[in-house]
Amino acid sequence: MKVGFSQKMGVSRMGYFGCNILVVLVLVLNESHLCNGGVTSSFVRKVDKTIDMPLDSDVFRVPPGYNAPQQVHITQGDHVGKAVIVSWVTMDEPGSSTVVYWSENCQQKNKANGKVTTYKFYNYTSGYIHHCTIENLKFNTKYYYKIGIGRVARTFCFTTPPEVGPDVPYTFGLIGDLGQSFDSNKTLTHYELNPIKGQAVLFVGDISYADKYPNHDNNRWDSWGRFAERSTAYQPWIWTAGNHEIDFAPELGETEPFKPYTHRYHVPYRASGSTSPLWYSIKRASAYIIVLSSYSACGKYTPQYKWLKKELPKVNRIETPWLFVVVHAPLYNSYNNHYMEGETMRVVYEQWFVKYKVDMVFAGHVHAYERTERISNVAYNIVNEECTPIPDQSAPIYITIGDGGNLEGLATNMTEPQPNYSAFREASYGHATIAIQNRYHAYYSWHRNHDGCAVEADRIWVNNRFWYPFDESTTAKSG
């Protein structure tokens, strides 16, 4: 079955941009209403059953040739952006774990040697999984890299980020809960066509949904890797583990949590002093990004708690003004789906997010979209009854972006009335971008998958909490 890139949307680029402008105007005029809280979009998406793409779709195609590298993906390989981890799979034999790379304006080619690993899960044996870290790269430079041997060698490229600094513009894409359905394909295509060009993806967890298939069919990890390669091979995806990465299945004899995920997706956790790949930090351009694990112990005395307690004071807002946290389960969520599942982490860590003036927290898990105002609920001490979220200009904006398009479908059941802290919510598939302009401002937008257009359905100028801590809330603007 053909799901080719050039025909994925069924519209031309010109049609895409024209449609984008038209739908935004319609949205502003007609498609929202005010509730007790912010806005619950009145846009009604036809809720069809989400269907996985057939495995003979061209997005899952195996590269031609014996032992050709496949499932190629890259991520940041150090703490500051001068290294890249290149990962891929060969299915027939180990082959070479060497990466040949060179910069765009230089003919000299360099080599980096990686390592290969495999794993077994129930009745599945993985291919040969390669990880190679390319180090000592130049900032803001386009590199080409080649993997594989002989006629099946494949060449890709990436661009390193600018040097870390306070006024460095940089744009992140935000995608979560993607899966491998027709809607997943639309989401990834919308991101690729978005005129606000993302330079790296902050992925908030739930990758392949292999655990939703009989016996946690790990072939679905392979098909997802081939599906996403058109993006993951060319720009870094910053990985976060979700509940569908746990793969804990004692009924199958599988009792090692996160086994497929940690074998396939390497991250530079040791560079930030972490003891686990499930929580870590990186600097990228003008942003400091902290990735946390919703499904690891987070209470006092635990490894994640001890690491985060030491990590947050290290953030130098003069060097990296923007402080983002990425986690899977949302700390604030006004949908009935997964309601309060992030409460354990909120109770423990929210006070730190306020103290250190985290700008935004990005989460997934709920298969819909929501943006909050800046609010906190840190005053409660069991006996004082102060347990209602209140406006707090030192608190983050919380984003739920679990609307990638997986086979479980949309979360459409919302709590009513909409709580005061909820600024905008809608049950549609999509992605978001956060475009840092300088130390003071960033432009955030959410793009709906509808009628072949990446609609900018929600947007806000975000004020940096450290450098420009003024109220940018929806209520403040509309009032």
XYZ file of C-alpha atoms in Angstrom:
479
model
C 0.000 0.000 0.000
C 1.372 3.416 -1.000
C 1.689 6.139 1.616
C 4.445 8.042 -0.200
C 5.919 11.252 1.178
C 4.976 13.419 -1.785
C 1.362 12.243 -1.659
C 0.845 11.820 2.075
C -1.322 14.883 2.466
C -2.935 14.961 -0.951
C -2.277 18.720 -1.178
C 0.432 20.849 -2.696
C 2.653 23.081 -0.571
C 0.791 26.112 -1.974
C -2.508 24.563 -1.010
C -1.106 23.774 2.412
C -0.117 27.383 3.143
C -3.345 28.848 1.733
C -5.405 26.404 3.721
C -3.391 27.227 6.825
C -4.230 30.947 6.618
C -7.904 30.377 5.866
C -8.490 27.886 8.657
C -6.710 30.057 11.226
C -9.098 32.922 10.400
C -12.099 30.631 10.714
C -10.786 29.309 14.020
C -10.372 32.778 15.500
C -13.916 33.752 14.550
C -15.909 30.617 15.109
C -14.208 27.727 16.843
C -13.806 28.388 20.534
C -15.865 29.263 23.532
C -15.031 30.508 26.997
C -15.691 28.291 30.005
C -15.145 28.783 33.720
C -11.472 28.405 32.905
C -9.958 29.260 29.543
C -11.021 27.947 26.152
C -12.424 24.554 25.260
C -12.265 24.492 21.488
C -15.600 23.909 19.811
C -13.854 22.416 16.806
C -15.477 19.026 16.234
C -13.248 16.408 14.689
C -14.929 13.353 13.236
C -13.863 10.697 15.704
C -13.100 7.775 13.432
C -11.425 4.691 14.756
C -7.665 5.133 14.574
C -6.239 2.543 12.182
C -2.671 1.342 11.948
C -0.991 1.573 8.574
C -0.608 -1.867 6.932
C 2.862 -3.314 7.233
C 3.213 -3.269 3.443
C 2.914 0.545 3.438
C 5.878 2.256 1.860
C 6.679 4.098 5.091
C 7.699 0.720 6.546
C 9.745 -0.336 3.542
C 13.006 -2.148 4.278
C 15.979 -0.518 2.503
C 17.122 -2.625 -0.471
C 20.214 -4.762 -0.300
C 21.674 -7.391 1.976
C 22.124 -6.125 5.544
C 21.346 -2.527 4.614
C 21.221 -0.188 7.665
C 17.700 0.719 8.723
C 15.821 2.457 11.547
C 18.405 5.234 11.607
C 18.020 7.832 14.341
C 20.177 10.438 16.014
C 20.109 12.259 19.317
C 22.393 14.623 21.187
C 25.509 12.803 22.350
C 26.893 15.056 25.092
C 25.717 17.806 27.408
C 26.317 20.863 25.199
C 25.590 19.803 21.615
C 29.043 18.999 20.190
C 28.363 15.267 19.905
C 25.727 13.115 18.228
C 24.712 9.514 18.923
C 23.983 7.721 15.640
C 21.924 4.530 15.974
C 20.756 1.998 13.411
C 19.906 -1.673 12.937
C 21.258 -4.328 10.579
C 19.083 -7.413 10.302
C 21.232 -10.096 8.658
C 24.596 -9.858 10.426
C 26.452 -7.345 12.613
C 28.347 -5.707 9.777
C 30.221 -2.511 10.574
C 29.548 -0.183 13.513
C 31.689 2.560 11.988
C 30.306 5.975 11.017
C 32.115 7.980 8.346
C 31.345 11.694 8.640
C 32.443 15.014 7.196
C 31.348 18.645 7.331
C 29.609 20.290 4.404
C 32.532 22.486 3.375
C 35.342 20.032 4.057
C 36.510 17.092 1.999
C 38.319 15.394 4.873
C 36.412 12.385 6.111
C 36.556 11.146 9.682
C 35.589 7.879 11.290
C 34.005 6.997 14.616
C 33.634 3.453 15.877
C 30.557 2.315 17.716
C 29.266 -0.799 19.418
C 26.635 -3.358 18.560
C 24.119 -5.078 20.825
C 21.111 -7.390 20.575
C 18.317 -8.462 22.886
C 15.606 -11.092 23.110
C 12.003 -10.515 24.150
C 9.793 -13.588 24.504
C 9.869 -15.215 21.036
C 11.546 -12.254 19.311
C 15.262 -11.748 18.689
C 16.324 -8.288 17.656
C 18.526 -7.368 14.756
C 21.987 -5.989 15.406
C 21.554 -2.588 17.067
C 24.427 -0.169 16.516
C 25.230 2.955 18.552
C 28.095 5.248 17.640
C 28.910 8.598 19.239
C 30.498 11.245 17.016
C 32.365 13.725 19.209
C 34.155 17.083 18.967
C 31.858 18.478 16.309
C 31.736 22.157 15.440
C 28.696 24.175 16.446
C 26.178 25.324 13.861
C 27.666 23.131 11.141
C 26.063 20.780 8.642
C 27.551 17.290 8.640
C 27.035 14.299 6.398
C 27.390 10.775 7.742
C 27.546 7.373 6.089
C 26.760 3.990 7.641
C 26.901 0.499 6.176
C 29.283 -1.244 3.817
C 29.688 -1.144 0.059
C 26.658 -0.799 -2.169
C 24.196 -0.814 0.740
C 25.898 2.082 2.528
C 23.506 4.939 3.245
C 24.246 8.639 3.686
C 22.323 11.141 5.820
C 22.976 14.599 7.251
C 22.327 16.748 10.314
C 23.135 20.234 11.561
C 24.687 20.806 14.962
C 23.126 23.472 17.197
C 24.612 26.922 17.708
C 26.972 27.322 20.624
C 25.216 27.537 23.968
C 24.400 31.156 24.766
C 21.662 33.429 26.130
C 20.295 34.978 22.920
C 20.621 32.061 20.521
C 17.411 31.490 18.524
C 16.396 27.852 18.265
C 13.190 25.964 17.463
C 12.078 22.664 18.967
C 9.295 20.454 17.682
C 7.060 18.767 20.249
C 5.566 15.357 19.497
C 4.175 12.658 21.746
C 2.367 9.318 21.793
C 3.008 8.820 18.101
C 2.502 5.160 17.254
C 2.230 4.021 13.639
C -1.304 4.733 12.451
C -2.515 6.783 9.509
C -2.947 9.672 11.962
C 0.644 9.162 13.146
C 1.771 9.608 9.563
C -0.232 12.824 9.243
C 1.314 14.187 12.429
C 4.861 13.493 11.290
C 4.137 14.936 7.839
C 2.595 18.067 9.339
C 5.689 18.545 11.437
C 7.924 18.137 8.393
C 5.872 20.655 6.378
C 5.408 23.170 9.183
C 6.759 26.560 8.038
C 7.990 27.048 11.615
C 10.863 24.685 11.007
C 11.785 22.597 14.038
C 15.500 21.888 14.401
C 15.177 19.107 16.992
C 12.248 17.213 18.491
C 11.430 16.989 22.172
C 9.626 13.652 22.200
C 7.461 13.251 25.297
C 7.197 9.459 25.275
C 5.203 6.491 23.907
C 6.986 5.528 20.717
C 5.940 2.373 18.882
C 3.096 0.929 21.009
C 4.574 -2.523 20.424
C 3.154 -3.564 23.790
C -0.385 -3.181 22.397
C 0.136 -6.047 19.960
C 0.008 -9.783 20.824
C 2.977 -10.828 22.951
C 4.382 -7.274 22.869
C 5.279 -7.859 19.227
C 8.738 -6.319 19.012
C 8.608 -6.359 15.226
C 6.567 -3.213 15.775
C 9.648 -1.516 17.215
C 11.346 -2.275 13.898
C 8.483 -0.990 11.756
C 8.257 2.229 13.807
C 11.979 2.824 13.401
C 11.645 2.590 9.622
C 8.539 4.804 9.628
C 10.131 7.647 11.608
C 13.560 7.435 9.975
C 12.696 10.184 7.489
C 12.900 12.610 10.415
C 14.919 10.872 13.117
C 17.921 10.311 10.815
C 18.206 14.008 10.006
C 17.550 15.862 13.244
C 17.961 14.865 16.881
C 14.975 13.508 18.735
C 15.387 14.019 22.481
C 13.848 10.882 23.960
C 11.552 10.517 26.978
C 10.271 7.137 28.194
C 6.501 6.672 28.442
C 4.362 3.891 29.852
C 4.393 2.054 26.518
C 8.177 1.809 26.773
C 8.011 -0.168 30.040
C 7.317 -3.545 28.360
C 6.963 -5.316 31.703
C 5.306 -8.658 30.908
C 5.877 -11.321 33.576
C 3.224 -13.480 31.899
C 5.703 -13.747 28.999
C 8.685 -14.205 31.283
C 9.776 -10.593 30.670
C 10.492 -8.831 33.958
C 13.140 -6.272 32.950
C 11.360 -2.923 32.509
C 12.255 -0.785 29.489
C 14.330 -3.566 27.871
C 13.527 -2.833 24.185
C 13.634 0.930 24.727
C 17.005 1.062 26.471
C 18.584 -1.276 23.933
C 17.336 0.737 20.962
C 17.446 4.345 22.155
C 20.605 5.618 23.772
C 20.816 9.056 25.420
C 23.763 10.973 26.965
C 22.639 10.499 30.552
C 26.118 10.115 32.047
C 27.085 13.577 30.743
C 24.685 15.125 33.259
C 25.682 12.879 36.159
C 22.597 10.690 35.909
C 22.762 7.014 36.812
C 19.909 6.053 34.476
C 19.007 6.715 30.832
C 15.459 7.427 31.987
C 16.333 10.845 33.421
C 19.012 13.237 32.188
C 19.634 16.776 30.977
C 21.165 18.553 28.002
C 21.934 22.110 26.953
C 20.958 23.041 23.424
C 21.398 26.580 22.111
C 19.714 28.817 24.736
C 17.714 26.047 26.422
C 18.401 23.743 29.348
C 16.285 20.616 28.978
C 15.580 18.219 31.822
C 14.039 14.840 30.974
C 12.299 12.973 33.803
C 10.788 9.505 34.151
C 7.144 9.204 35.183
C 7.583 5.459 35.700
C 10.631 5.444 37.940
C 10.593 6.116 41.675
C 10.614 9.865 42.262
C 10.133 10.200 46.017
C 12.669 11.382 48.545
C 15.899 9.346 48.722
C 15.366 7.770 45.288
C 18.039 8.114 42.579
C 15.861 10.333 40.384
C 15.016 12.607 43.326
C 18.654 12.945 44.384
C 19.760 13.683 40.820
C 17.099 16.358 40.187
C 17.759 18.012 43.542
C 21.400 18.505 42.492
C 20.619 19.252 38.857
C 18.265 22.221 39.165
C 20.709 24.462 41.091
C 23.286 23.884 38.326
C 21.176 25.649 35.706
C 22.794 28.981 34.849
C 20.011 31.183 33.453
C 22.563 33.715 32.246
C 24.018 31.039 29.956
C 20.789 29.106 29.190
C 17.815 31.361 29.955
C 15.161 28.843 28.955
C 14.457 25.954 31.322
C 12.194 23.187 30.015
C 11.139 19.933 31.683
C 10.011 16.968 29.577
C 8.078 14.120 31.193
C 5.431 11.668 30.037
C 2.530 11.886 32.502
C 1.104 15.429 32.823
C 1.188 17.071 36.234
C -1.925 19.081 35.338
C -4.627 17.500 33.197
C -8.324 18.377 32.953
C -9.272 15.337 30.863
C -10.810 12.332 32.591
C -8.322 10.098 30.812
C -5.292 9.457 33.024
C -6.696 11.971 35.481
C -4.212 12.739 38.305
C -1.742 10.059 37.195
C 1.021 12.644 37.448
C 0.057 13.611 40.977
C 2.821 11.657 42.703
C 5.494 13.540 40.788
C 3.672 16.872 41.111
C 3.546 16.644 44.893
C 7.286 15.991 45.068
C 8.738 18.168 42.304
C 6.341 21.059 41.694
C 7.828 23.125 44.511
C 11.211 22.876 42.768
C 9.717 23.861 39.404
C 8.385 27.030 41.045
C 11.534 27.729 43.052
C 13.792 27.482 39.999
C 11.303 29.206 37.677
C 10.892 26.473 35.077
C 9.475 28.098 31.941
C 7.443 25.207 30.523
C 6.744 21.541 31.272
C 5.935 19.315 28.278
C 4.062 16.022 28.746
C 2.052 13.475 26.778
C 0.109 10.385 27.892
C -3.338 11.994 27.448
C -4.222 11.646 23.774
C -5.352 15.210 23.305
C -4.013 18.746 23.643
C -4.032 21.165 26.575
C -2.180 24.320 27.654
C -2.436 25.736 31.162
C -1.897 29.168 32.622
C 1.034 29.615 35.004
C -0.302 28.016 38.163
C 0.964 26.177 41.214
C -0.409 24.144 44.083
C 2.493 24.137 46.506
C 0.980 25.710 49.631
C -0.852 22.620 50.850
C 0.700 20.981 53.937
C -2.075 18.478 54.842
C -3.559 20.612 57.626
C -3.985 24.073 56.070
C -6.634 23.120 53.455
C -4.903 25.303 50.835
C -5.184 22.741 48.057
C -6.438 24.719 45.076
C -4.158 25.652 42.163
C -3.584 29.398 42.064
C -2.022 31.792 39.528
C 1.726 31.921 40.052
C 4.078 33.874 37.816
C 7.037 31.814 39.059
C 5.370 28.597 37.884
C 5.634 26.850 34.501
C 3.110 26.666 31.716
C 2.106 22.995 31.443
C 1.594 21.553 27.963
C -0.052 18.198 27.209
C 0.893 17.114 23.691
C 0.002 13.395 23.676
C -1.915 13.799 20.430
C 0.453 12.141 17.975
C -2.084 9.693 16.548
C -1.512 6.223 18.037
C -3.901 3.283 17.702
C -5.589 3.936 21.077
C -7.379 6.965 19.635
C -8.254 10.373 21.043
C -9.140 11.269 24.625
C -12.418 13.146 24.238
C -13.854 13.010 27.766
C -13.060 16.287 29.549
C -13.812 17.338 33.097
C -16.542 19.961 33.361
C -16.531 22.786 34.069
C -13.111 23.565 32.615
C -10.851 24.462 35.560
C -9.563 28.015 35.868
C -5.983 26.937 35.313
C -6.735 25.403 31.890
C -6.126 27.995 29.162
C -6.923 25.925 26.056
C -7.843 22.325 25.356
C -8.946 20.327 22.343
C -9.245 16.648 21.492
C -7.494 16.571 18.121
C -4.283 15.134 16.736
C -1.346 17.442 16.163
C 2.100 18.636 17.194
C 3.600 21.824 18.588
C 6.660 24.019 18.215
C 8.492 26.322 20.597
C 10.598 28.910 18.773
C 13.041 30.670 21.094
C 13.721 34.218 19.864
C 16.089 35.516 22.549
C 16.457 35.429 26.337
C 13.147 37.227 26.792
C 10.624 35.687 24.412
C 9.670 32.442 22.692
C 6.781 31.773 20.341
C 4.778 28.647 21.129
C 2.165 27.199 18.770
C 0.082 24.049 18.499
C -0.740 22.729 15.035
C -3.839 20.641 14.455
C -3.930 17.792 11.931
C -7.013 18.772 9.977
C -7.938 18.838 6.296
C -4.338 18.439 5.240
C -3.186 21.585 7.031
C -0.896 22.061 10.013
C -3.252 24.602 11.539
C -1.891 26.985 14.153
C -4.845 26.393 16.431
C -3.315 27.648 19.681
C -0.469 30.101 20.123
C 1.115 32.309 22.739
C 4.189 34.463 23.188
C 5.981 33.015 26.199
C 7.854 35.342 28.533
C 10.998 33.961 30.124
C 10.564 33.521 33.877
C 14.100 34.639 34.733
C 14.618 37.548 32.349
C 11.097 38.827 31.638
C 8.678 37.463 34.266
C 5.572 39.319 33.124
C 2.128 37.808 32.851
C 1.431 36.436 29.361
C -1.696 34.475 30.278
C -4.694 34.135 28.005
C -6.910 35.738 30.640
C -4.588 38.730 31.002
C -4.578 39.277 27.228
C -8.319 38.914 26.668
C -9.161 41.000 29.726
